[in-house]
């Protein structure tokens, strides 16, 4: 994984898990993003799991908001992709259920357990996902939240301080999910509000 976090702001909304990090593959990131091609970088995050898994869905740089669809995902390369989950607020990694998930940086557990019940159109029923959210403080004082969704087990408790690499739970298929995977999202605190961002940044020559 690229050990950096973009400081590009995409959309002012509260962070939420709805539907995960390794280097984006050539298949889904045709521009071949690397840390030096990002618009800005902050070395703070490590990997949320060991090994490598294929990316199922990218972060939508145009509208990373569930339910606010415009027909395509704008990838970190600036490409429009109509085959991915429109409005996706993070990354999805397809991985076997039970894969250990790791804290991407030192932090404090903000939430750990079942999310509030919500209706899943894809499954046509009300569901609840197991999720974990961690608060991290960068060396420059900025605050970030990392969010892990669709877990099968949670191994941390709210309010507890943990270090980078701590196992926070196991991947799963809970909530509004049709196949085992990790949904991973990141938000940065800006003017008192958390703003969804892409931890892989923006790698296109045009404006984000």
mmCIF file of C-alpha atoms in Angstrom:
data_model
loop_
_atom_site.group_PDB
_atom_site.id
_atom_site.type_symbol
_atom_site.label_atom_id
_atom_site.label_comp_id
_atom_site.label_asym_id
_atom_site.label_seq_id
_atom_site.Cartn_x
_atom_site.Cartn_y
_atom_site.Cartn_z
ATOM 1 C CA UNK A 1 0.000 0.000 0.000
ATOM 2 C CA UNK A 2 1.021 3.583 -0.548
ATOM 3 C CA UNK A 3 1.690 4.996 2.902
ATOM 4 C CA UNK A 4 0.165 8.397 2.338
ATOM 5 C CA UNK A 5 -3.089 10.224 2.787
ATOM 6 C CA UNK A 6 -4.300 12.822 0.335
ATOM 7 C CA UNK A 7 -5.463 16.101 1.822
ATOM 8 C CA UNK A 8 -7.723 16.826 -1.124
ATOM 9 C CA UNK A 9 -11.307 17.513 -0.042
ATOM 10 C CA UNK A 10 -14.041 15.833 -2.042
ATOM 11 C CA UNK A 11 -17.394 16.548 -0.381
ATOM 12 C CA UNK A 12 -18.624 17.925 2.966
ATOM 13 C CA UNK A 13 -20.642 15.113 4.512
ATOM 14 C CA UNK A 14 -20.465 13.081 7.697
ATOM 15 C CA UNK A 15 -18.474 9.871 7.295
ATOM 16 C CA UNK A 16 -20.552 6.709 6.957
ATOM 17 C CA UNK A 17 -19.998 3.080 5.983
ATOM 18 C CA UNK A 18 -22.382 1.887 3.333
ATOM 19 C CA UNK A 19 -21.375 -0.825 1.200
ATOM 20 C CA UNK A 20 -11.904 -1.005 1.490
ATOM 21 C CA UNK A 21 -6.316 -0.320 1.048
ATOM 22 C CA UNK A 22 -3.644 -1.801 -1.236
ATOM 23 C CA UNK A 23 -2.153 -0.153 -4.310
ATOM 24 C CA UNK A 24 -4.957 0.373 -6.827
ATOM 25 C CA UNK A 25 -4.597 -2.216 -9.569
ATOM 26 C CA UNK A 26 -3.811 -1.397 -13.190
ATOM 27 C CA UNK A 27 -7.236 -2.765 -14.161
ATOM 28 C CA UNK A 28 -9.186 -0.264 -12.087
ATOM 29 C CA UNK A 29 -6.696 2.631 -12.027
ATOM 30 C CA UNK A 30 -5.436 3.015 -15.579
ATOM 31 C CA UNK A 31 -3.258 6.049 -14.786
ATOM 32 C CA UNK A 32 -1.005 3.923 -12.545
ATOM 33 C CA UNK A 33 -1.196 6.110 -9.405
ATOM 34 C CA UNK A 34 1.822 6.315 -7.103
ATOM 35 C CA UNK A 35 2.518 8.564 -4.116
ATOM 36 C CA UNK A 36 4.518 11.021 -6.237
ATOM 37 C CA UNK A 37 1.647 11.518 -8.700
ATOM 38 C CA UNK A 38 -0.866 12.513 -5.996
ATOM 39 C CA UNK A 39 -1.893 16.151 -5.704
ATOM 40 C CA UNK A 40 -0.854 16.228 -2.029
ATOM 41 C CA UNK A 41 0.294 13.700 0.516
ATOM 42 C CA UNK A 42 0.498 13.241 4.262
ATOM 43 C CA UNK A 43 2.367 10.135 5.521
ATOM 44 C CA UNK A 44 0.033 8.846 8.211
ATOM 45 C CA UNK A 45 -1.718 5.613 7.238
ATOM 46 C CA UNK A 46 -0.455 2.054 6.985
ATOM 47 C CA UNK A 47 -2.365 -0.943 5.605
ATOM 48 C CA UNK A 48 -5.825 -2.018 6.838
ATOM 49 C CA UNK A 49 -4.973 -5.679 6.112
ATOM 50 C CA UNK A 50 -2.050 -7.918 5.216
ATOM 51 C CA UNK A 51 -1.544 -9.088 1.654
ATOM 52 C CA UNK A 52 -3.382 -7.836 -1.424
ATOM 53 C CA UNK A 53 -6.994 -8.087 -2.571
ATOM 54 C CA UNK A 54 -8.809 -6.846 -5.681
ATOM 55 C CA UNK A 55 -10.698 -3.571 -5.526
ATOM 56 C CA UNK A 56 -14.411 -3.941 -6.128
ATOM 57 C CA UNK A 57 -15.427 -0.273 -5.978
ATOM 58 C CA UNK A 58 -13.560 3.030 -5.981
ATOM 59 C CA UNK A 59 -14.189 6.253 -4.093
ATOM 60 C CA UNK A 60 -16.399 8.570 -6.190
ATOM 61 C CA UNK A 61 -14.564 11.895 -6.554
ATOM 62 C CA UNK A 62 -17.606 13.563 -8.080
ATOM 63 C CA UNK A 63 -20.345 12.711 -5.586
ATOM 64 C CA UNK A 64 -19.278 10.361 -2.766
ATOM 65 C CA UNK A 65 -22.791 10.292 -1.329
ATOM 66 C CA UNK A 66 -25.041 7.230 -1.195
ATOM 67 C CA UNK A 67 -28.334 7.886 -2.950
ATOM 68 C CA UNK A 68 -27.108 10.972 -4.824
ATOM 69 C CA UNK A 69 -26.511 9.346 -8.199
ATOM 70 C CA UNK A 70 -25.386 10.873 -11.482
ATOM 71 C CA UNK A 71 -24.701 7.684 -13.455
ATOM 72 C CA UNK A 72 -20.980 7.193 -12.906
ATOM 73 C CA UNK A 73 -18.062 7.073 -10.464
ATOM 74 C CA UNK A 74 -15.245 9.550 -11.008
ATOM 75 C CA UNK A 75 -12.074 7.604 -10.142
ATOM 76 C CA UNK A 76 -8.831 8.960 -8.704
ATOM 77 C CA UNK A 77 -7.491 9.036 -12.279
ATOM 78 C CA UNK A 78 -10.301 11.340 -13.395
ATOM 79 C CA UNK A 79 -12.041 8.634 -15.427
ATOM 80 C CA UNK A 80 -15.815 8.162 -15.471
ATOM 81 C CA UNK A 81 -16.772 4.573 -14.680
ATOM 82 C CA UNK A 82 -20.434 3.609 -14.973
ATOM 83 C CA UNK A 83 -19.799 -0.003 -13.877
ATOM 84 C CA UNK A 84 -18.974 0.823 -10.260
ATOM 85 C CA UNK A 85 -21.268 1.759 -7.361
ATOM 86 C CA UNK A 86 -22.411 5.317 -8.086
ATOM 87 C CA UNK A 87 -21.832 7.722 -5.201
ATOM 88 C CA UNK A 88 -19.474 5.321 -3.412
ATOM 89 C CA UNK A 89 -17.935 7.011 -0.309
ATOM 90 C CA UNK A 90 -14.866 4.760 0.039
ATOM 91 C CA UNK A 91 -13.045 1.706 -1.291
ATOM 92 C CA UNK A 92 -14.268 -1.901 -1.363
ATOM 93 C CA UNK A 93 -11.828 -4.810 -1.292
ATOM 94 C CA UNK A 94 -13.133 -8.260 -2.109
ATOM 95 C CA UNK A 95 -11.676 -10.634 0.473
ATOM 96 C CA UNK A 96 -12.610 -13.868 2.239
ATOM 97 C CA UNK A 97 -14.790 -13.502 5.302
ATOM 98 C CA UNK A 98 -12.665 -13.637 8.459
ATOM 99 C CA UNK A 99 -9.666 -11.702 7.094
ATOM 100 C CA UNK A 100 -8.004 -9.784 9.982
ATOM 101 C CA UNK A 101 -8.405 -6.009 9.655
ATOM 102 C CA UNK A 102 -5.744 -3.654 10.998
ATOM 103 C CA UNK A 103 -5.759 -0.150 12.450
ATOM 104 C CA UNK A 104 -4.166 2.049 9.780
ATOM 105 C CA UNK A 105 -2.608 4.371 12.387
ATOM 106 C CA UNK A 106 -2.458 5.015 16.109
ATOM 107 C CA UNK A 107 -5.808 6.250 17.309
ATOM 108 C CA UNK A 108 -8.861 5.987 19.526
ATOM 109 C CA UNK A 109 -11.882 3.790 18.816
ATOM 110 C CA UNK A 110 -14.821 6.090 18.065
ATOM 111 C CA UNK A 111 -17.467 3.423 17.378
ATOM 112 C CA UNK A 112 -17.389 -0.367 17.452
ATOM 113 C CA UNK A 113 -20.387 -2.616 16.891
ATOM 114 C CA UNK A 114 -23.671 -2.668 15.015
ATOM 115 C CA UNK A 115 -24.733 0.376 13.013
ATOM 116 C CA UNK A 116 -28.323 1.626 13.214
ATOM 117 C CA UNK A 117 -30.840 -0.473 11.219
ATOM 118 C CA UNK A 118 -31.287 0.768 7.643
ATOM 119 C CA UNK A 119 -33.152 -0.410 4.571
ATOM 120 C CA UNK A 120 -30.985 -2.005 1.870
ATOM 121 C CA UNK A 121 -32.617 -1.700 -1.584
ATOM 122 C CA UNK A 122 -30.317 -4.339 -3.073
ATOM 123 C CA UNK A 123 -31.382 -6.929 -0.516
ATOM 124 C CA UNK A 124 -34.927 -5.530 -0.132
ATOM 125 C CA UNK A 125 -34.786 -5.708 3.648
ATOM 126 C CA UNK A 126 -33.608 -3.855 6.738
ATOM 127 C CA UNK A 127 -30.029 -4.673 7.693
ATOM 128 C CA UNK A 128 -27.323 -3.806 10.219
ATOM 129 C CA UNK A 129 -23.593 -3.947 9.538
ATOM 130 C CA UNK A 130 -20.841 -4.454 12.073
ATOM 131 C CA UNK A 131 -18.428 -1.537 11.776
ATOM 132 C CA UNK A 132 -15.492 0.181 13.463
ATOM 133 C CA UNK A 133 -14.482 3.842 13.272
ATOM 134 C CA UNK A 134 -11.131 5.139 14.537
ATOM 135 C CA UNK A 135 -10.040 8.729 15.209
ATOM 136 C CA UNK A 136 -6.437 9.596 14.298
ATOM 137 C CA UNK A 137 -4.389 12.750 14.938
ATOM 138 C CA UNK A 138 -1.678 13.539 12.383
ATOM 139 C CA UNK A 139 1.668 15.106 13.312
ATOM 140 C CA UNK A 140 0.374 18.473 12.076
ATOM 141 C CA UNK A 141 -2.589 18.272 14.465
ATOM 142 C CA UNK A 142 -5.226 17.463 11.859
ATOM 143 C CA UNK A 143 -7.892 14.915 12.788
ATOM 144 C CA UNK A 144 -8.993 11.999 10.603
ATOM 145 C CA UNK A 145 -11.501 9.177 10.947
ATOM 146 C CA UNK A 146 -11.027 5.783 9.308
ATOM 147 C CA UNK A 147 -14.083 3.555 8.918
ATOM 148 C CA UNK A 148 -14.310 -0.200 8.374
ATOM 149 C CA UNK A 149 -17.635 -1.687 7.262
ATOM 150 C CA UNK A 150 -19.353 -5.080 6.877
ATOM 151 C CA UNK A 151 -17.284 -6.839 9.542
ATOM 152 C CA UNK A 152 -18.070 -10.337 10.810
ATOM 153 C CA UNK A 153 -16.460 -9.674 14.213
ATOM 154 C CA UNK A 154 -15.359 -6.615 16.214
ATOM 155 C CA UNK A 155 -12.320 -6.942 18.490
ATOM 156 C CA UNK A 156 -12.062 -3.439 19.982
ATOM 157 C CA UNK A 157 -14.143 -1.305 22.320
ATOM 158 C CA UNK A 158 -15.211 2.323 22.055
ATOM 159 C CA UNK A 159 -12.906 4.813 23.795
ATOM 160 C CA UNK A 160 -9.854 2.529 23.802
ATOM 161 C CA UNK A 161 -6.520 3.795 22.436
ATOM 162 C CA UNK A 162 -4.892 1.430 19.935
ATOM 163 C CA UNK A 163 -1.697 1.411 17.897
ATOM 164 C CA UNK A 164 -1.160 1.020 14.163
ATOM 165 C CA UNK A 165 -1.438 -2.633 13.109
ATOM 166 C CA UNK A 166 -3.788 -3.657 15.931
ATOM 167 C CA UNK A 167 -6.413 -6.171 14.772
ATOM 168 C CA UNK A 168 -9.708 -4.297 15.091
ATOM 169 C CA UNK A 169 -11.916 -7.125 13.800
ATOM 170 C CA UNK A 170 -12.537 -9.519 10.929
ATOM 171 C CA UNK A 171 -13.924 -8.820 7.464
ATOM 172 C CA UNK A 172 -17.381 -10.093 6.662
ATOM 173 C CA UNK A 173 -20.609 -9.675 4.747
ATOM 174 C CA UNK A 174 -22.908 -7.898 7.228
ATOM 175 C CA UNK A 175 -25.279 -5.061 6.438
ATOM 176 C CA UNK A 176 -26.061 -3.915 2.905
ATOM 177 C CA UNK A 177 -23.592 -6.277 1.266
ATOM 178 C CA UNK A 178 -23.970 -8.976 -1.355
ATOM 179 C CA UNK A 179 -20.524 -10.573 -1.087
ATOM 180 C CA UNK A 180 -17.762 -10.700 1.554
ATOM 181 C CA UNK A 181 -15.645 -7.554 1.400
ATOM 182 C CA UNK A 182 -14.211 -4.656 3.367
ATOM 183 C CA UNK A 183 -15.583 -1.171 2.898
ATOM 184 C CA UNK A 184 -12.913 1.339 3.956
ATOM 185 C CA UNK A 185 -13.496 5.078 4.103
ATOM 186 C CA UNK A 186 -11.639 8.133 5.406
ATOM 187 C CA UNK A 187 -12.725 11.594 6.510
ATOM 188 C CA UNK A 188 -10.746 14.696 7.499
ATOM 189 C CA UNK A 189 -11.970 17.246 10.044
ATOM 190 C CA UNK A 190 -12.429 20.652 8.426
ATOM 191 C CA UNK A 191 -13.962 23.632 10.285
ATOM 192 C CA UNK A 192 -15.589 21.355 12.838
ATOM 193 C CA UNK A 193 -17.043 18.929 10.293
ATOM 194 C CA UNK A 194 -15.731 15.666 8.895
ATOM 195 C CA UNK A 195 -15.227 15.719 5.130
ATOM 196 C CA UNK A 196 -14.993 12.549 3.054
ATOM 197 C CA UNK A 197 -11.685 12.219 1.219
ATOM 198 C CA UNK A 198 -9.903 9.667 -0.949
ATOM 199 C CA UNK A 199 -6.833 8.357 0.925
ATOM 200 C CA UNK A 200 -5.213 7.672 -2.451
ATOM 201 C CA UNK A 201 -5.603 11.283 -3.552
ATOM 202 C CA UNK A 202 -6.181 12.710 -7.003
ATOM 203 C CA UNK A 203 -3.910 11.726 -9.880
ATOM 204 C CA UNK A 204 -5.433 13.494 -12.871
ATOM 205 C CA UNK A 205 -4.082 16.638 -14.564
ATOM 206 C CA UNK A 206 -7.522 18.292 -14.414
ATOM 207 C CA UNK A 207 -9.117 19.763 -11.291
ATOM 208 C CA UNK A 208 -10.737 17.426 -8.755
#
